[in-house]
Amino acid sequence: MAGKPCKTIHPELQKKAIIEEIWLKYYNQVLFEKGLITQREYSLMIHRIDARTATYLSR
């Protein structure tokens, strides 16, 4: 999960960002388990998802 959310962001927007992160990680896991992406692609996507969430929450 992302780091500690910024206090200036509305709680509903924080909730939305976290829910999106969970879904993206879920789909990433499914793609990996079905063999549609490699371990490297899986790891890269986890980092991208974390960075996206962190960027969104740090606004």
N, CA, C and O atoms as a MOPAC input file, in Angstrom:
PM7 MOZYME 1SCF
protein

 N      0.81800 1    -1.17700 1     0.00000 1
 C      0.00000 1     0.00000 1     0.00000 1
 C      0.86500 1     1.24500 1     0.00000 1
 O      2.06600 1     1.20100 1     0.26400 1
 N      0.22100 1     2.33900 1    -0.30100 1
 C      0.93400 1     3.61700 1    -0.32800 1
 C      1.23200 1     4.08200 1     1.08800 1
 O      0.70300 1     3.54600 1     2.06300 1
 N      2.07900 1     5.07900 1     1.17800 1
 C      2.45100 1     5.64700 1     2.47100 1
 C      1.29700 1     6.35900 1     3.12500 1
 O      0.15400 1     6.26600 1     2.67600 1
 N      1.60400 1     7.07200 1     4.19300 1
 C      0.60300 1     7.79000 1     4.96600 1
 C     -0.05100 1     8.87900 1     4.10500 1
 O      0.64900 1     9.72400 1     3.54500 1
 N     -1.38700 1     8.86700 1     3.99400 1
 C     -2.06900 1     9.86300 1     3.17100 1
 C     -1.88600 1    11.28400 1     3.69200 1
 O     -1.77600 1    11.50900 1     4.89700 1
 N     -1.85600 1    12.22700 1     2.77300 1
 C     -1.72300 1    13.64000 1     3.10700 1
 C     -3.01800 1    14.12000 1     3.75800 1
 O     -4.10500 1    13.74600 1     3.31900 1
 N     -2.91300 1    14.93400 1     4.78700 1
 C     -4.08400 1    15.38800 1     5.53400 1
 C     -4.91700 1    16.41000 1     4.76800 1
 O     -6.06900 1    16.64800 1     5.13100 1
 N     -4.36300 1    17.02500 1     3.71200 1
 C     -5.09700 1    18.05300 1     2.98500 1
 C     -6.05500 1    17.47900 1     1.95100 1
 O     -6.86000 1    18.21900 1     1.38500 1
 N     -5.98800 1    16.19800 1     1.69500 1
 C     -6.86700 1    15.57200 1     0.70400 1
 C     -8.14600 1    15.11200 1     1.39400 1
 O     -8.12400 1    14.53900 1     2.48300 1
 N     -9.23600 1    15.37900 1     0.73600 1
 C    -10.54100 1    15.00300 1     1.26500 1
 C    -10.59500 1    13.48600 1     1.48800 1
 O    -10.10600 1    12.72400 1     0.65300 1
 N    -11.17700 1    13.04700 1     2.59000 1
 C    -11.23000 1    11.60600 1     2.90200 1
 C    -11.85400 1    10.74700 1     1.79200 1
 O    -11.42600 1     9.61300 1     1.57800 1
 N    -12.85200 1    11.27700 1     1.09400 1
 C    -13.47300 1    10.50300 1     0.01500 1
 C    -12.49900 1    10.29200 1    -1.14100 1
 O    -12.51300 1     9.23600 1    -1.77400 1
 N    -11.65600 1    11.28200 1    -1.42400 1
 C    -10.66000 1    11.13100 1    -2.48400 1
 C     -9.57200 1    10.15000 1    -2.06600 1
 O     -9.05800 1     9.39200 1    -2.88900 1
 N     -9.22500 1    10.16800 1    -0.78700 1
 C     -8.25600 1     9.19100 1    -0.27600 1
 C     -8.82000 1     7.78000 1    -0.43300 1
 O     -8.12900 1     6.86200 1    -0.87700 1
 N    -10.07700 1     7.63200 1    -0.06200 1
 C    -10.74000 1     6.33000 1    -0.15200 1
 C    -10.75900 1     5.84600 1    -1.60300 1
 O    -10.47500 1     4.67900 1    -1.87300 1
 N    -11.09200 1     6.73900 1    -2.53200 1
 C    -11.12800 1     6.38600 1    -3.95000 1
 C     -9.75300 1     5.93600 1    -4.44300 1
 O     -9.64500 1     4.95000 1    -5.17200 1
 N     -8.70900 1     6.65300 1    -4.04900 1
 C     -7.34600 1     6.30500 1    -4.47200 1
 C     -6.94100 1     4.93400 1    -3.94700 1
 O     -6.32500 1     4.15100 1    -4.67100 1
 N     -7.27700 1     4.64100 1    -2.70800 1
 C     -6.92900 1     3.35000 1    -2.10600 1
 C     -7.70100 1     2.21500 1    -2.78300 1
 O     -7.14100 1     1.15100 1    -3.04800 1
 N     -8.96800 1     2.44300 1    -3.05700 1
 C     -9.77700 1     1.41800 1    -3.72600 1
 C     -9.22200 1     1.13700 1    -5.12400 1
 O     -9.13000 1    -0.02000 1    -5.53400 1
 N     -8.85200 1     2.19000 1    -5.85300 1
 C     -8.26200 1     2.00300 1    -7.17200 1
 C     -6.96900 1     1.20700 1    -7.07400 1
 O     -6.71600 1     0.32500 1    -7.89500 1
 N     -6.15200 1     1.51500 1    -6.07400 1
 C     -4.89100 1     0.79400 1    -5.88700 1
 C     -5.14600 1    -0.69200 1    -5.64900 1
 O     -4.47000 1    -1.54200 1    -6.22800 1
 N     -6.10300 1    -0.99700 1    -4.81300 1
 C     -6.42800 1    -2.39700 1    -4.50900 1
 C     -6.87400 1    -3.12900 1    -5.76800 1
 O     -6.41400 1    -4.24100 1    -6.02600 1
 N     -7.76600 1    -2.52100 1    -6.56400 1
 C     -8.23900 1    -3.15900 1    -7.78500 1
 C     -7.11500 1    -3.36000 1    -8.79400 1
 O     -7.00800 1    -4.42500 1    -9.40300 1
 N     -6.27500 1    -2.34100 1    -8.97200 1
 C     -5.16600 1    -2.47500 1    -9.91400 1
 C     -4.21800 1    -3.60000 1    -9.50400 1
 O     -3.75200 1    -4.36200 1   -10.35100 1
 N     -3.93500 1    -3.70300 1    -8.21400 1
 C     -3.05500 1    -4.76900 1    -7.73500 1
 C     -3.72500 1    -6.13700 1    -7.86900 1
 O     -3.06100 1    -7.13600 1    -8.14600 1
 N     -5.02200 1    -6.17500 1    -7.67500 1
 C     -5.75600 1    -7.42700 1    -7.84600 1
 C     -5.66500 1    -7.91400 1    -9.29500 1
 O     -5.33000 1    -9.07100 1    -9.54800 1
 N     -5.96500 1    -7.02900 1   -10.23400 1
 C     -5.90300 1    -7.41300 1   -11.64100 1
 C     -4.48500 1    -7.77400 1   -12.05500 1
 O     -4.29000 1    -8.69200 1   -12.85200 1
 N     -3.51000 1    -7.07800 1   -11.53800 1
 C     -2.12000 1    -7.39700 1   -11.81800 1
 C     -1.80600 1    -8.82100 1   -11.33800 1
 O     -1.15500 1    -9.59100 1   -12.04400 1
 N     -2.26600 1    -9.15400 1   -10.15200 1
 C     -2.04800 1   -10.49200 1    -9.59500 1
 C     -2.71600 1   -11.56100 1   -10.45800 1
 O     -2.13300 1   -12.61400 1   -10.71900 1
 N     -3.93800 1   -11.28300 1   -10.89600 1
 C     -4.66200 1   -12.24000 1   -11.74100 1
 C     -3.90500 1   -12.47800 1   -13.05200 1
 O     -3.75100 1   -13.62000 1   -13.48600 1
 N     -3.43800 1   -11.39900 1   -13.67700 1
 C     -2.68300 1   -11.54700 1   -14.92200 1
 C     -1.42900 1   -12.38700 1   -14.71500 1
 O     -1.07900 1   -13.21100 1   -15.56100 1
 N     -0.76100 1   -12.17700 1   -13.59800 1
 C      0.44900 1   -12.94600 1   -13.30700 1
 C      0.11700 1   -14.41600 1   -13.06600 1
 O      0.77500 1   -15.30200 1   -13.61100 1
 N     -0.89500 1   -14.67100 1   -12.25600 1
 C     -1.26700 1   -16.05000 1   -11.94100 1
 C     -1.71300 1   -16.82700 1   -13.17500 1
 O     -1.50900 1   -18.03900 1   -13.24500 1
 N     -2.31600 1   -16.15100 1   -14.14500 1
 C     -2.75700 1   -16.81600 1   -15.37500 1
 C     -1.63200 1   -16.92400 1   -16.40400 1
 O     -1.82200 1   -17.47600 1   -17.48800 1
 N     -0.46300 1   -16.39400 1   -16.05400 1
 C      0.68100 1   -16.49800 1   -16.95100 1
 C      0.64800 1   -15.51600 1   -18.11400 1
 O      1.35500 1   -15.70100 1   -19.10500 1
 N     -0.16100 1   -14.48100 1   -18.00100 1
 C     -0.27100 1   -13.50300 1   -19.08200 1
 C      0.79400 1   -12.42000 1   -19.00300 1
 O      1.04100 1   -11.71900 1   -19.98300 1
 N      1.42700 1   -12.27900 1   -17.84100 1
 C      2.54600 1   -11.35500 1   -17.68700 1
 C      3.65800 1   -12.07400 1   -16.92700 1
 O      3.41000 1   -13.03100 1   -16.19500 1
 N      4.87900 1   -11.59900 1   -17.11300 1
 C      6.03600 1   -12.20600 1   -16.44800 1
 C      6.20000 1   -11.65700 1   -15.04200 1
 O      5.53500 1   -10.69600 1   -14.65500 1
 N      7.10000 1   -12.28200 1   -14.27700 1
 C      7.41100 1   -11.80300 1   -12.92600 1
 C      7.93900 1   -10.37100 1   -12.99100 1
 O      7.60300 1    -9.53400 1   -12.15200 1
 N      8.76500 1   -10.10200 1   -13.99400 1
 C      9.33100 1    -8.75400 1   -14.15100 1
 C      8.22300 1    -7.73100 1   -14.42700 1
 O      8.20800 1    -6.65600 1   -13.82600 1
 N      7.30700 1    -8.05900 1   -15.32400 1
 C      6.19900 1    -7.15500 1   -15.63700 1
 C      5.30700 1    -6.94600 1   -14.41400 1
 O      4.83200 1    -5.84100 1   -14.15400 1
 N      5.09200 1    -8.03000 1   -13.67200 1
 C      4.29500 1    -7.95600 1   -12.45300 1
 C      4.93300 1    -6.97600 1   -11.45800 1
 O      4.25400 1    -6.10600 1   -10.91100 1
 N      6.23200 1    -7.12700 1   -11.23400 1
 C      6.94200 1    -6.26400 1   -10.28600 1
 C      6.95600 1    -4.80700 1   -10.73600 1
 O      6.74100 1    -3.90100 1    -9.93100 1
 N      7.20800 1    -4.58600 1   -12.01800 1
 C      7.20700 1    -3.22100 1   -12.54700 1
 C      5.84000 1    -2.56100 1   -12.36000 1
 O      5.75100 1    -1.38600 1   -12.00600 1
 N      4.79200 1    -3.32100 1   -12.59900 1
 C      3.44800 1    -2.76300 1   -12.45600 1
 C      3.13100 1    -2.44900 1   -10.99600 1
 O      2.46800 1    -1.45000 1   -10.71400 1
 N      3.58700 1    -3.27300 1   -10.07400 1
 C      3.38900 1    -2.98200 1    -8.64800 1
 C      4.03600 1    -1.64400 1    -8.30200 1
 O      3.43800 1    -0.82200 1    -7.60800 1
 N      5.25200 1    -1.42800 1    -8.78400 1
 C      5.94400 1    -0.16100 1    -8.52100 1
 C      5.20700 1     1.02100 1    -9.14400 1
 O      5.11400 1     2.08900 1    -8.54000 1
 N      4.68800 1     0.82800 1   -10.34400 1
 C      3.93600 1     1.90200 1   -11.01000 1
 C      2.64200 1     2.21600 1   -10.26900 1
 O      2.27000 1     3.38000 1   -10.12200 1
 N      1.96600 1     1.18500 1    -9.81000 1
 C      0.72500 1     1.38900 1    -9.06100 1
 C      1.02100 1     2.14300 1    -7.76300 1
 O      0.31600 1     3.09100 1    -7.41600 1
 N      2.06500 1     1.71900 1    -7.05000 1
 C      2.44600 1     2.39900 1    -5.80400 1
 C      2.80400 1     3.85400 1    -6.05300 1
 O      2.41100 1     4.73600 1    -5.29000 1
 N      3.55700 1     4.10600 1    -7.13100 1
 C      3.95400 1     5.47800 1    -7.45700 1
 C      2.73000 1     6.32000 1    -7.81800 1
 O      2.63600 1     7.48000 1    -7.41800 1
 N      1.81600 1     5.75300 1    -8.55400 1
 C      0.59600 1     6.46300 1    -8.94800 1
 C     -0.21300 1     6.84900 1    -7.71900 1
 O     -0.66700 1     7.98800 1    -7.60300 1
 N     -0.39100 1     5.92200 1    -6.81700 1
 C     -1.16800 1     6.19100 1    -5.61100 1
 C     -0.46900 1     7.21900 1    -4.73600 1
 O     -1.11100 1     8.13200 1    -4.21700 1
 N      0.84500 1     7.07800 1    -4.56700 1
 C      1.60100 1     8.01200 1    -3.75000 1
 C      1.52600 1     9.42400 1    -4.32700 1
 O      1.36800 1    10.39600 1    -3.58900 1
 N      1.64200 1     9.52800 1    -5.64400 1
 C      1.56400 1    10.83900 1    -6.30300 1
 C      0.19200 1    11.44600 1    -6.08400 1
 O      0.07700 1    12.62900 1    -5.76500 1
 N     -0.84200 1    10.64900 1    -6.25300 1
 C     -2.21000 1    11.13200 1    -6.11500 1
 C     -2.46400 1    11.60800 1    -4.67800 1
 O     -3.08000 1    12.65300 1    -4.46600 1
 N     -1.99100 1    10.84600 1    -3.70900 1
 C     -2.24500 1    11.19800 1    -2.30500 1
 C     -1.36300 1    12.33100 1    -1.79500 1
 O     -1.65100 1    12.91100 1    -0.74800 1
 N     -0.31100 1    12.65000 1    -2.50600 1
 C      0.58800 1    13.71000 1    -2.02800 1
 C      0.20700 1    15.08300 1    -2.57500 1
 O      0.87100 1    16.07400 1    -2.27200 1
 N     -0.84100 1    15.15000 1    -3.36600 1
 C     -1.27600 1    16.43400 1    -3.93500 1
 C     -1.75200 1    17.36800 1    -2.86900 1
 O     -2.15400 1    18.49200 1    -3.16800 1

